[in-house]
């Protein structure tokens, strides 16, 4: 009985080995065909790339690429699409101007007076200003609030240290 079972298992193993061998031969054949096909495609591609028409129309293809690049870039600059480079550059520039205006009390008063006539513009600038200040605060948090205090007066350095200490205490309390 055990001999019969062992014989059956041996026959099954031989059958499986024969099937695996057939699959390997088929796979090799398919790989060879794929290699031949790839080689043929490579030759066709080289023929196209070395053809006279490909070389003659190269400047036209490059001009088309330039036109597509120019149109998409112009569209970005004209629409200031969200996330586009022009949008990011203009936000940084507006943020820089806002910081300069905030630093000068006379300019700040003049700007507020003028912007009160344009509430939507004022709201938009506030939004940009808040996003800029949030980015600054976030970058300070990531940099562990390392500030150059050498240019500050002694009183300003003391205020800075007190503020830093209060922020650390606040962060430790988790409030």
PDB file of C-alpha atoms in Angstrom:
ATOM      1  CA  UNK A   1       0.000   0.000   0.000  1.00  0.00           C
ATOM      2  CA  UNK A   2       2.787   2.407   0.919  1.00  0.00           C
ATOM      3  CA  UNK A   3       4.736   1.314  -2.130  1.00  0.00           C
ATOM      4  CA  UNK A   4       1.691   2.001  -4.321  1.00  0.00           C
ATOM      5  CA  UNK A   5       1.255   5.475  -2.795  1.00  0.00           C
ATOM      6  CA  UNK A   6       4.949   6.212  -3.281  1.00  0.00           C
ATOM      7  CA  UNK A   7       4.702   5.045  -6.886  1.00  0.00           C
ATOM      8  CA  UNK A   8       1.662   7.303  -7.470  1.00  0.00           C
ATOM      9  CA  UNK A   9       3.517  10.265  -5.952  1.00  0.00           C
ATOM     10  CA  UNK A  10       6.538   9.564  -8.144  1.00  0.00           C
ATOM     11  CA  UNK A  11       4.349   9.412 -11.256  1.00  0.00           C
ATOM     12  CA  UNK A  12       2.631  12.679 -10.231  1.00  0.00           C
ATOM     13  CA  UNK A  13       6.013  14.341  -9.622  1.00  0.00           C
ATOM     14  CA  UNK A  14       7.285  13.197 -13.030  1.00  0.00           C
ATOM     15  CA  UNK A  15       4.120  14.567 -14.658  1.00  0.00           C
ATOM     16  CA  UNK A  16       4.516  17.898 -12.903  1.00  0.00           C
ATOM     17  CA  UNK A  17       8.194  18.033 -13.877  1.00  0.00           C
ATOM     18  CA  UNK A  18       7.275  17.357 -17.523  1.00  0.00           C
ATOM     19  CA  UNK A  19       4.655  20.149 -17.415  1.00  0.00           C
ATOM     20  CA  UNK A  20       7.166  22.549 -15.846  1.00  0.00           C
ATOM     21  CA  UNK A  21       9.681  21.646 -18.550  1.00  0.00           C
ATOM     22  CA  UNK A  22       7.078  22.335 -21.262  1.00  0.00           C
ATOM     23  CA  UNK A  23       6.237  25.702 -19.643  1.00  0.00           C
ATOM     24  CA  UNK A  24       9.961  26.585 -19.509  1.00  0.00           C
ATOM     25  CA  UNK A  25      10.404  25.722 -23.188  1.00  0.00           C
ATOM     26  CA  UNK A  26       7.319  27.810 -24.066  1.00  0.00           C
ATOM     27  CA  UNK A  27       8.603  30.730 -21.982  1.00  0.00           C
ATOM     28  CA  UNK A  28      12.010  30.567 -23.683  1.00  0.00           C
ATOM     29  CA  UNK A  29      10.302  30.535 -27.058  1.00  0.00           C
ATOM     30  CA  UNK A  30       8.160  33.546 -26.135  1.00  0.00           C
ATOM     31  CA  UNK A  31      11.212  35.389 -24.763  1.00  0.00           C
ATOM     32  CA  UNK A  32      13.065  34.725 -28.016  1.00  0.00           C
ATOM     33  CA  UNK A  33      10.088  36.022 -30.007  1.00  0.00           C
ATOM     34  CA  UNK A  34       9.874  39.114 -27.769  1.00  0.00           C
ATOM     35  CA  UNK A  35      13.606  39.711 -28.240  1.00  0.00           C
ATOM     36  CA  UNK A  36      13.221  39.450 -32.021  1.00  0.00           C
ATOM     37  CA  UNK A  37      10.208  41.799 -31.906  1.00  0.00           C
ATOM     38  CA  UNK A  38      12.107  44.278 -29.728  1.00  0.00           C
ATOM     39  CA  UNK A  39      15.073  44.133 -32.085  1.00  0.00           C
ATOM     40  CA  UNK A  40      12.799  44.737 -35.087  1.00  0.00           C
ATOM     41  CA  UNK A  41      11.152  47.712 -33.335  1.00  0.00           C
ATOM     42  CA  UNK A  42      14.563  49.104 -32.425  1.00  0.00           C
ATOM     43  CA  UNK A  43      15.655  48.874 -36.061  1.00  0.00           C
ATOM     44  CA  UNK A  44      12.466  50.616 -37.211  1.00  0.00           C
ATOM     45  CA  UNK A  45      12.975  53.391 -34.653  1.00  0.00           C
ATOM     46  CA  UNK A  46      16.582  53.890 -35.751  1.00  0.00           C
ATOM     47  CA  UNK A  47      15.442  54.008 -39.374  1.00  0.00           C
ATOM     48  CA  UNK A  48      12.909  56.741 -38.550  1.00  0.00           C
ATOM     49  CA  UNK A  49      15.378  58.749 -36.461  1.00  0.00           C
ATOM     50  CA  UNK A  50      18.026  58.570 -39.207  1.00  0.00           C
ATOM     51  CA  UNK A  51      15.594  59.341 -42.033  1.00  0.00           C
ATOM     52  CA  UNK A  52      15.843  62.539 -44.071  1.00  0.00           C
ATOM     53  CA  UNK A  53      12.330  63.661 -43.176  1.00  0.00           C
ATOM     54  CA  UNK A  54      13.032  63.310 -39.438  1.00  0.00           C
ATOM     55  CA  UNK A  55      16.129  65.473 -39.810  1.00  0.00           C
ATOM     56  CA  UNK A  56      14.427  68.028 -42.070  1.00  0.00           C
ATOM     57  CA  UNK A  57      11.452  68.526 -39.746  1.00  0.00           C
ATOM     58  CA  UNK A  58      13.517  68.686 -36.530  1.00  0.00           C
ATOM     59  CA  UNK A  59      13.390  72.513 -36.398  1.00  0.00           C
ATOM     60  CA  UNK A  60       9.629  72.391 -36.858  1.00  0.00           C
ATOM     61  CA  UNK A  61       9.223  69.901 -33.975  1.00  0.00           C
ATOM     62  CA  UNK A  62      11.421  72.065 -31.746  1.00  0.00           C
ATOM     63  CA  UNK A  63       9.446  75.182 -32.678  1.00  0.00           C
ATOM     64  CA  UNK A  64       6.235  73.343 -31.793  1.00  0.00           C
ATOM     65  CA  UNK A  65       7.642  72.373 -28.389  1.00  0.00           C
ATOM     66  CA  UNK A  66       8.699  75.977 -27.800  1.00  0.00           C
ATOM     67  CA  UNK A  67       5.263  77.294 -28.768  1.00  0.00           C
ATOM     68  CA  UNK A  68       3.532  74.821 -26.419  1.00  0.00           C
ATOM     69  CA  UNK A  69       5.951  75.787 -23.608  1.00  0.00           C
ATOM     70  CA  UNK A  70       5.450  79.509 -24.289  1.00  0.00           C
ATOM     71  CA  UNK A  71       1.649  79.244 -24.416  1.00  0.00           C
ATOM     72  CA  UNK A  72       1.430  77.261 -21.178  1.00  0.00           C
ATOM     73  CA  UNK A  73       3.868  79.656 -19.470  1.00  0.00           C
ATOM     74  CA  UNK A  74       1.992  82.710 -20.744  1.00  0.00           C
ATOM     75  CA  UNK A  75      -1.279  81.238 -19.589  1.00  0.00           C
ATOM     76  CA  UNK A  76       0.214  80.697 -16.102  1.00  0.00           C
ATOM     77  CA  UNK A  77       1.477  84.298 -15.965  1.00  0.00           C
ATOM     78  CA  UNK A  78      -1.811  85.736 -17.218  1.00  0.00           C
ATOM     79  CA  UNK A  79      -4.100  83.709 -14.970  1.00  0.00           C
ATOM     80  CA  UNK A  80      -1.835  83.275 -11.921  1.00  0.00           C
ATOM     81  CA  UNK A  81      -3.221  79.767 -11.615  1.00  0.00           C
ATOM     82  CA  UNK A  82      -3.135  78.322  -8.108  1.00  0.00           C
ATOM     83  CA  UNK A  83       0.176  76.643  -7.378  1.00  0.00           C
ATOM     84  CA  UNK A  84       1.860  78.039 -10.491  1.00  0.00           C
ATOM     85  CA  UNK A  85       5.266  79.658 -10.285  1.00  0.00           C
ATOM     86  CA  UNK A  86       3.896  83.144 -11.073  1.00  0.00           C
ATOM     87  CA  UNK A  87       1.354  82.722  -8.275  1.00  0.00           C
ATOM     88  CA  UNK A  88       4.059  81.754  -5.781  1.00  0.00           C
ATOM     89  CA  UNK A  89       6.355  84.586  -6.881  1.00  0.00           C
ATOM     90  CA  UNK A  90       3.589  87.184  -6.644  1.00  0.00           C
ATOM     91  CA  UNK A  91       2.537  85.928  -3.197  1.00  0.00           C
ATOM     92  CA  UNK A  92       6.115  86.262  -1.946  1.00  0.00           C
ATOM     93  CA  UNK A  93       6.411  89.745  -3.451  1.00  0.00           C
ATOM     94  CA  UNK A  94       3.110  90.857  -1.912  1.00  0.00           C
ATOM     95  CA  UNK A  95       4.167  89.385   1.426  1.00  0.00           C
ATOM     96  CA  UNK A  96       7.454  91.292   1.261  1.00  0.00           C
ATOM     97  CA  UNK A  97       5.630  94.568   0.502  1.00  0.00           C
ATOM     98  CA  UNK A  98       3.167  93.937   3.345  1.00  0.00           C
ATOM     99  CA  UNK A  99       6.047  93.412   5.784  1.00  0.00           C
ATOM    100  CA  UNK A 100       7.724  96.649   4.644  1.00  0.00           C
ATOM    101  CA  UNK A 101       4.442  98.566   5.024  1.00  0.00           C
ATOM    102  CA  UNK A 102       3.853  97.089   8.481  1.00  0.00           C
ATOM    103  CA  UNK A 103       7.334  98.166   9.577  1.00  0.00           C
ATOM    104  CA  UNK A 104       6.668 101.810   8.628  1.00  0.00           C
ATOM    105  CA  UNK A 105       3.821 103.374  10.690  1.00  0.00           C
ATOM    106  CA  UNK A 106       3.152 106.198   8.198  1.00  0.00           C
ATOM    107  CA  UNK A 107       2.986 103.810   5.264  1.00  0.00           C
ATOM    108  CA  UNK A 108       0.784 101.472   7.278  1.00  0.00           C
ATOM    109  CA  UNK A 109      -1.705 104.247   8.072  1.00  0.00           C
ATOM    110  CA  UNK A 110      -1.731 105.406   4.449  1.00  0.00           C
ATOM    111  CA  UNK A 111      -2.221 101.828   3.179  1.00  0.00           C
ATOM    112  CA  UNK A 112      -5.089 101.169   5.591  1.00  0.00           C
ATOM    113  CA  UNK A 113      -6.787 104.424   4.560  1.00  0.00           C
ATOM    114  CA  UNK A 114      -6.501 103.519   0.874  1.00  0.00           C
ATOM    115  CA  UNK A 115      -7.470  99.868   1.353  1.00  0.00           C
ATOM    116  CA  UNK A 116     -10.629 100.788   3.277  1.00  0.00           C
ATOM    117  CA  UNK A 117     -11.978 101.987  -0.089  1.00  0.00           C
ATOM    118  CA  UNK A 118     -11.406  98.508  -1.532  1.00  0.00           C
ATOM    119  CA  UNK A 119     -12.671  95.971   1.023  1.00  0.00           C
ATOM    120  CA  UNK A 120     -12.261  92.911  -1.236  1.00  0.00           C
ATOM    121  CA  UNK A 121      -8.649  93.809  -1.984  1.00  0.00           C
ATOM    122  CA  UNK A 122      -8.046  94.469   1.702  1.00  0.00           C
ATOM    123  CA  UNK A 123      -9.489  91.042   2.591  1.00  0.00           C
ATOM    124  CA  UNK A 124      -7.378  89.345  -0.076  1.00  0.00           C
ATOM    125  CA  UNK A 125      -4.206  91.025   1.178  1.00  0.00           C
ATOM    126  CA  UNK A 126      -5.063  90.004   4.744  1.00  0.00           C
ATOM    127  CA  UNK A 127      -5.422  86.411   3.569  1.00  0.00           C
ATOM    128  CA  UNK A 128      -2.045  86.522   1.799  1.00  0.00           C
ATOM    129  CA  UNK A 129      -0.467  88.169   4.831  1.00  0.00           C
ATOM    130  CA  UNK A 130      -1.824  85.491   7.159  1.00  0.00           C
ATOM    131  CA  UNK A 131      -0.615  82.690   4.910  1.00  0.00           C
ATOM    132  CA  UNK A 132       2.835  84.333   4.755  1.00  0.00           C
ATOM    133  CA  UNK A 133       3.016  84.742   8.527  1.00  0.00           C
ATOM    134  CA  UNK A 134       1.839  81.146   9.032  1.00  0.00           C
ATOM    135  CA  UNK A 135       4.640  79.953   6.740  1.00  0.00           C
ATOM    136  CA  UNK A 136       7.152  82.040   8.719  1.00  0.00           C
ATOM    137  CA  UNK A 137       5.857  80.687  12.030  1.00  0.00           C
ATOM    138  CA  UNK A 138       5.954  77.121  10.671  1.00  0.00           C
ATOM    139  CA  UNK A 139       9.524  77.548   9.409  1.00  0.00           C
ATOM    140  CA  UNK A 140      10.531  78.936  12.817  1.00  0.00           C
ATOM    141  CA  UNK A 141       8.978  75.918  14.522  1.00  0.00           C
ATOM    142  CA  UNK A 142      10.844  73.610  12.200  1.00  0.00           C
ATOM    143  CA  UNK A 143      14.085  75.510  12.870  1.00  0.00           C
ATOM    144  CA  UNK A 144      13.451  75.401  16.632  1.00  0.00           C
ATOM    145  CA  UNK A 145      13.176  79.215  16.699  1.00  0.00           C
ATOM    146  CA  UNK A 146      16.863  79.947  16.196  1.00  0.00           C
ATOM    147  CA  UNK A 147      17.069  83.747  15.914  1.00  0.00           C
ATOM    148  CA  UNK A 148      20.113  85.941  15.542  1.00  0.00           C
ATOM    149  CA  UNK A 149      19.959  88.196  18.612  1.00  0.00           C
ATOM    150  CA  UNK A 150      23.354  89.865  18.144  1.00  0.00           C
ATOM    151  CA  UNK A 151      21.801  92.884  16.403  1.00  0.00           C
ATOM    152  CA  UNK A 152      19.186  93.409  19.135  1.00  0.00           C
ATOM    153  CA  UNK A 153      19.503  95.858  21.989  1.00  0.00           C
ATOM    154  CA  UNK A 154      20.002  94.378  25.471  1.00  0.00           C
ATOM    155  CA  UNK A 155      16.358  95.112  26.343  1.00  0.00           C
ATOM    156  CA  UNK A 156      15.142  93.483  23.107  1.00  0.00           C
ATOM    157  CA  UNK A 157      17.311  90.400  23.789  1.00  0.00           C
ATOM    158  CA  UNK A 158      15.756  90.122  27.263  1.00  0.00           C
ATOM    159  CA  UNK A 159      12.247  90.386  25.796  1.00  0.00           C
ATOM    160  CA  UNK A 160      13.183  87.742  23.211  1.00  0.00           C
ATOM    161  CA  UNK A 161      14.481  85.364  25.896  1.00  0.00           C
ATOM    162  CA  UNK A 162      11.334  85.917  28.008  1.00  0.00           C
ATOM    163  CA  UNK A 163       9.120  85.292  25.004  1.00  0.00           C
ATOM    164  CA  UNK A 164      11.047  82.169  24.054  1.00  0.00           C
ATOM    165  CA  UNK A 165      10.825  80.900  27.642  1.00  0.00           C
ATOM    166  CA  UNK A 166       7.070  81.547  27.732  1.00  0.00           C
ATOM    167  CA  UNK A 167       6.609  79.705  24.415  1.00  0.00           C
ATOM    168  CA  UNK A 168       8.618  76.729  25.661  1.00  0.00           C
ATOM    169  CA  UNK A 169       6.574  76.642  28.862  1.00  0.00           C
ATOM    170  CA  UNK A 170       3.351  76.874  26.840  1.00  0.00           C
ATOM    171  CA  UNK A 171       4.463  74.019  24.562  1.00  0.00           C
ATOM    172  CA  UNK A 172       5.438  71.802  27.508  1.00  0.00           C
ATOM    173  CA  UNK A 173       2.070  72.327  29.180  1.00  0.00           C
ATOM    174  CA  UNK A 174       0.357  71.313  25.960  1.00  0.00           C
ATOM    175  CA  UNK A 175      -2.147  74.162  26.136  1.00  0.00           C
TER     176      UNK A 175
END
